[in-house]
Amino acid sequence: GESVGLHLPTLSVQEGDNSIINCAYSNSASDYFIWYKQESGKGPQFIIDIRSNMDKRQGQRVTVLLNKTVKHLSLQIAATQPGDSAVYFCAETPDSNYQLIWGAGTKLIIKP
Amino acid sequence: DAGITQSPRHKVTETGTPVTLRCHQTENHRYMYWYRQDPGHGLRLIHYSYGVKDTDKGEVSDGYSVSRSKTEDFLLTLESATSSQTSVYFCATTDRGRGMNTEAFFGQGTRLTVV
């Protein structure tokens, strides 16, 4: 697989604690948002999505919060595990086209 | 990786030479995408396809062309490679249409180095 040595914002979290990864999106017209996880040497993998008519959505150990007023998206990971170590990307889709607009990513490091 | 195969996985080429990267999917997804990933930029869309022989440009399409002659294959060509095209290239597919789920499935990437 491939990986990229990105100079990214980094979040270090103790194993077992909750992680919160934040993302500011750019387009107030965006109506769909996705969080992706990219492990070292792999392509991005879908985690969870949310539409603009919602402000919260929960998955397995993950929750996405959307604040349209300030154009802010967050990903909460409960009881962080070593396998959660990865780069996390938010992506948005404006209503007018099919393209995803990607954020630069946040690197999550789990401390034992 | 949802049946998406990229080839080659690694490539070193000289400036000025043509290079073609291949993406093959077994998901019968309508939409296919080529991204490049560079430090500090996340993923940037190069070209995408919304059907056989239907393609359009993304945000960084200069110096790249694509072709899709059948549903399962999407080719990315660098007509004359430059050092600025050194990057990791990812192919992705979705079965989305407007208003539908846009979850994308990604290949494992191709590391291209232009020397």
CSV table of N, CA and C in Angstrom, one decimal, chain A residues 99-100 102, chain B residues 4-9 19-25 31-37 43-50 55-61 64-68 72-78 87-94 104-112:
chain,number,residue,atom,x,y,z
A,99,GLN,N,-18.7,16.3,-6.8
A,99,GLN,CA,-17.3,16.2,-6.3
A,99,GLN,C,-17.3,16.4,-4.8
A,100,LEU,N,-16.4,15.6,-4.2
A,100,LEU,CA,-16.1,15.7,-2.8
A,100,LEU,C,-15.0,16.7,-2.6
A,102,TRP,N,-12.1,17.8,-0.1
A,102,TRP,CA,-11.5,17.2,1.1
A,102,TRP,C,-10.7,18.2,1.9
B,4,ILE,N,-11.4,-2.9,-5.9
B,4,ILE,CA,-10.7,-1.9,-6.7
B,4,ILE,C,-9.2,-2.2,-6.7
B,5,THR,N,-8.7,-2.3,-7.9
B,5,THR,CA,-7.3,-2.6,-8.1
B,5,THR,C,-6.6,-1.6,-8.9
B,6,GLN,N,-5.5,-1.1,-8.4
B,6,GLN,CA,-4.7,-0.1,-9.1
B,6,GLN,C,-3.4,-0.7,-9.6
B,7,SER,N,-3.0,-0.4,-10.8
B,7,SER,CA,-1.7,-0.9,-11.3
B,7,SER,C,-1.0,0.2,-12.1
B,8,PRO,N,0.3,0.3,-12.0
B,8,PRO,CA,1.1,-0.4,-11.1
B,8,PRO,C,1.0,0.2,-9.7
B,9,ARG,N,1.6,-0.4,-8.7
B,9,ARG,CA,1.6,0.1,-7.3
B,9,ARG,C,2.7,1.1,-7.1
B,19,VAL,N,3.0,8.2,-19.1
B,19,VAL,CA,2.7,7.2,-18.0
B,19,VAL,C,1.2,7.0,-18.0
B,20,THR,N,0.8,5.8,-17.9
B,20,THR,CA,-0.6,5.4,-17.7
B,20,THR,C,-0.8,4.6,-16.5
B,21,LEU,N,-1.7,5.0,-15.6
B,21,LEU,CA,-2.1,4.3,-14.4
B,21,LEU,C,-3.5,3.7,-14.7
B,22,ARG,N,-3.7,2.5,-14.2
B,22,ARG,CA,-4.9,1.8,-14.4
B,22,ARG,C,-5.7,1.6,-13.1
B,23,CYS,N,-7.0,1.8,-13.2
B,23,CYS,CA,-7.9,1.4,-12.1
B,23,CYS,C,-8.9,0.5,-12.6
B,24,HIS,N,-9.0,-0.6,-11.9
B,24,HIS,CA,-10.0,-1.7,-12.3
B,24,HIS,C,-10.9,-2.0,-11.1
B,25,GLN,N,-12.2,-2.0,-11.4
B,25,GLN,CA,-13.2,-2.3,-10.3
B,25,GLN,C,-14.1,-3.4,-10.7
B,31,TYR,N,-19.6,5.6,-11.1
B,31,TYR,CA,-18.8,6.7,-11.0
B,31,TYR,C,-17.4,6.3,-10.6
B,32,MET,N,-16.4,6.9,-11.2
B,32,MET,CA,-15.0,6.6,-10.9
B,32,MET,C,-14.2,7.9,-10.8
B,33,TYR,N,-13.2,7.9,-10.0
B,33,TYR,CA,-12.4,9.2,-9.7
B,33,TYR,C,-11.0,8.9,-9.6
B,34,TRP,N,-10.2,9.8,-10.0
B,34,TRP,CA,-8.7,9.8,-9.8
B,34,TRP,C,-8.4,11.0,-8.9
B,35,TYR,N,-7.7,10.7,-7.8
B,35,TYR,CA,-7.2,11.7,-6.9
B,35,TYR,C,-5.7,11.7,-6.8
B,36,ARG,N,-5.1,12.8,-6.5
B,36,ARG,CA,-3.7,12.7,-6.1
B,36,ARG,C,-3.6,13.2,-4.6
B,37,GLN,N,-2.6,12.7,-3.9
B,37,GLN,CA,-2.4,13.0,-2.5
B,37,GLN,C,-1.0,13.5,-2.3
B,43,LEU,N,-6.5,15.1,-0.3
B,43,LEU,CA,-6.8,14.5,-1.7
B,43,LEU,C,-7.3,15.6,-2.6
B,44,ARG,N,-6.8,15.6,-3.8
B,44,ARG,CA,-7.3,16.6,-4.8
B,44,ARG,C,-7.8,15.8,-6.0
B,45,LEU,N,-8.9,16.2,-6.5
B,45,LEU,CA,-9.5,15.5,-7.6
B,45,LEU,C,-8.9,15.9,-8.9
B,46,ILE,N,-8.5,14.9,-9.7
B,46,ILE,CA,-7.9,15.1,-11.0
B,46,ILE,C,-8.9,15.1,-12.1
B,47,HIS,N,-9.6,14.0,-12.3
B,47,HIS,CA,-10.6,13.8,-13.2
B,47,HIS,C,-11.6,12.8,-12.6
B,48,TYR,N,-12.8,12.8,-13.1
B,48,TYR,CA,-13.8,11.8,-12.7
B,48,TYR,C,-14.6,11.4,-13.9
B,49,SER,N,-15.3,10.2,-13.8
B,49,SER,CA,-16.1,9.7,-14.8
B,49,SER,C,-17.5,9.4,-14.3
B,50,TYR,N,-18.5,9.7,-15.0
B,50,TYR,CA,-19.9,9.4,-14.6
B,50,TYR,C,-20.6,8.4,-15.5
B,55,THR,N,-16.5,11.7,-19.1
B,55,THR,CA,-15.6,12.2,-18.1
B,55,THR,C,-15.6,13.7,-17.9
B,56,ASP,N,-15.0,14.1,-16.8
B,56,ASP,CA,-15.0,15.6,-16.6
B,56,ASP,C,-13.8,15.9,-15.8
B,57,LYS,N,-13.4,17.2,-15.8
B,57,LYS,CA,-12.2,17.6,-15.1
B,57,LYS,C,-12.5,17.9,-13.6
B,58,GLY,N,-11.4,17.6,-12.8
B,58,GLY,CA,-11.5,18.0,-11.4
B,58,GLY,C,-10.7,19.3,-11.2
B,59,GLU,N,-10.2,19.5,-10.0
B,59,GLU,CA,-9.6,20.8,-9.7
B,59,GLU,C,-8.1,20.8,-10.1
B,60,VAL,N,-7.5,19.7,-10.4
B,60,VAL,CA,-6.1,19.7,-10.8
B,60,VAL,C,-5.9,18.9,-12.0
B,61,SER,N,-6.6,19.2,-13.1
B,61,SER,CA,-6.6,18.3,-14.3
B,61,SER,C,-5.5,18.6,-15.3
B,64,TYR,N,-3.0,16.0,-17.2
B,64,TYR,CA,-3.6,14.7,-17.1
B,64,TYR,C,-4.7,14.5,-18.1
B,65,SER,N,-4.9,13.3,-18.6
B,65,SER,CA,-6.1,12.9,-19.4
B,65,SER,C,-6.5,11.6,-18.9
B,66,VAL,N,-7.8,11.3,-19.2
B,66,VAL,CA,-8.4,10.0,-18.7
B,66,VAL,C,-9.2,9.4,-19.8
B,67,SER,N,-9.4,8.1,-19.7
B,67,SER,CA,-10.3,7.4,-20.6
B,67,SER,C,-11.1,6.3,-19.9
B,68,ARG,N,-12.3,6.1,-20.3
B,68,ARG,CA,-13.1,5.0,-19.7
B,68,ARG,C,-13.9,4.4,-20.9
B,72,GLU,N,-15.6,-1.1,-16.0
B,72,GLU,CA,-14.7,-1.5,-14.9
B,72,GLU,C,-13.3,-0.9,-15.0
B,73,ASP,N,-13.0,-0.2,-16.0
B,73,ASP,CA,-11.6,0.4,-16.2
B,73,ASP,C,-11.6,1.9,-16.4
B,74,PHE,N,-10.7,2.5,-15.6
B,74,PHE,CA,-10.6,4.0,-15.7
B,74,PHE,C,-9.1,4.3,-15.7
B,75,LEU,N,-8.6,4.8,-16.8
B,75,LEU,CA,-7.2,5.0,-17.0
B,75,LEU,C,-6.8,6.5,-16.9
B,76,LEU,N,-5.7,6.7,-16.2
B,76,LEU,CA,-5.2,8.1,-16.0
B,76,LEU,C,-3.9,8.1,-16.8
B,77,THR,N,-3.7,9.1,-17.7
B,77,THR,CA,-2.5,9.2,-18.4
B,77,THR,C,-1.8,10.6,-18.2
B,78,LEU,N,-0.5,10.5,-17.9
B,78,LEU,CA,0.3,11.7,-17.9
B,78,LEU,C,1.0,11.7,-19.2
B,87,SER,N,3.7,12.0,-6.9
B,87,SER,CA,2.6,12.0,-5.9
B,87,SER,C,2.2,10.5,-5.7
B,88,VAL,N,1.2,10.4,-4.8
B,88,VAL,CA,0.5,9.2,-4.6
B,88,VAL,C,-0.9,9.3,-5.2
B,89,TYR,N,-1.2,8.4,-6.1
B,89,TYR,CA,-2.5,8.5,-6.9
B,89,TYR,C,-3.5,7.5,-6.4
B,90,PHE,N,-4.7,7.9,-6.1
B,90,PHE,CA,-5.7,7.0,-5.6
B,90,PHE,C,-6.9,7.1,-6.6
B,91,CYS,N,-7.4,5.9,-6.9
B,91,CYS,CA,-8.6,5.7,-7.6
B,91,CYS,C,-9.8,5.4,-6.6
B,92,ALA,N,-11.0,5.9,-6.9
B,92,ALA,CA,-12.1,5.7,-6.1
B,92,ALA,C,-13.3,5.4,-7.0
B,93,THR,N,-14.3,4.7,-6.4
B,93,THR,CA,-15.6,4.5,-7.1
B,93,THR,C,-16.7,4.7,-6.2
B,94,THR,N,-17.9,5.1,-6.7
B,94,THR,CA,-19.1,5.1,-6.0
B,94,THR,C,-20.2,4.7,-6.9
B,104,ALA,N,-17.5,6.6,-1.0
B,104,ALA,CA,-16.5,6.2,-2.0
B,104,ALA,C,-15.6,5.1,-1.5
B,105,PHE,N,-15.3,4.2,-2.4
B,105,PHE,CA,-14.4,3.1,-2.1
B,105,PHE,C,-13.1,3.4,-2.8
B,106,PHE,N,-12.0,3.2,-2.1
B,106,PHE,CA,-10.7,3.6,-2.7
B,106,PHE,C,-9.8,2.4,-2.9
B,107,GLY,N,-9.0,2.5,-3.9
B,107,GLY,CA,-7.9,1.5,-4.1
B,107,GLY,C,-6.8,1.8,-3.2
B,108,GLN,N,-5.7,1.0,-3.3
B,108,GLN,CA,-4.6,1.2,-2.3
B,108,GLN,C,-3.5,2.2,-2.7
B,109,GLY,N,-3.7,2.7,-3.9
B,109,GLY,CA,-2.8,3.8,-4.3
B,109,GLY,C,-1.7,3.4,-5.2
B,110,THR,N,-1.2,4.3,-5.9
B,110,THR,CA,0.0,4.1,-6.8
B,110,THR,C,1.0,5.3,-6.4
B,111,ARG,N,2.2,4.9,-6.1
B,111,ARG,CA,3.2,5.9,-5.8
B,111,ARG,C,4.0,6.1,-7.1
B,112,LEU,N,3.9,7.3,-7.6
B,112,LEU,CA,4.6,7.7,-8.8
B,112,LEU,C,5.7,8.7,-8.5
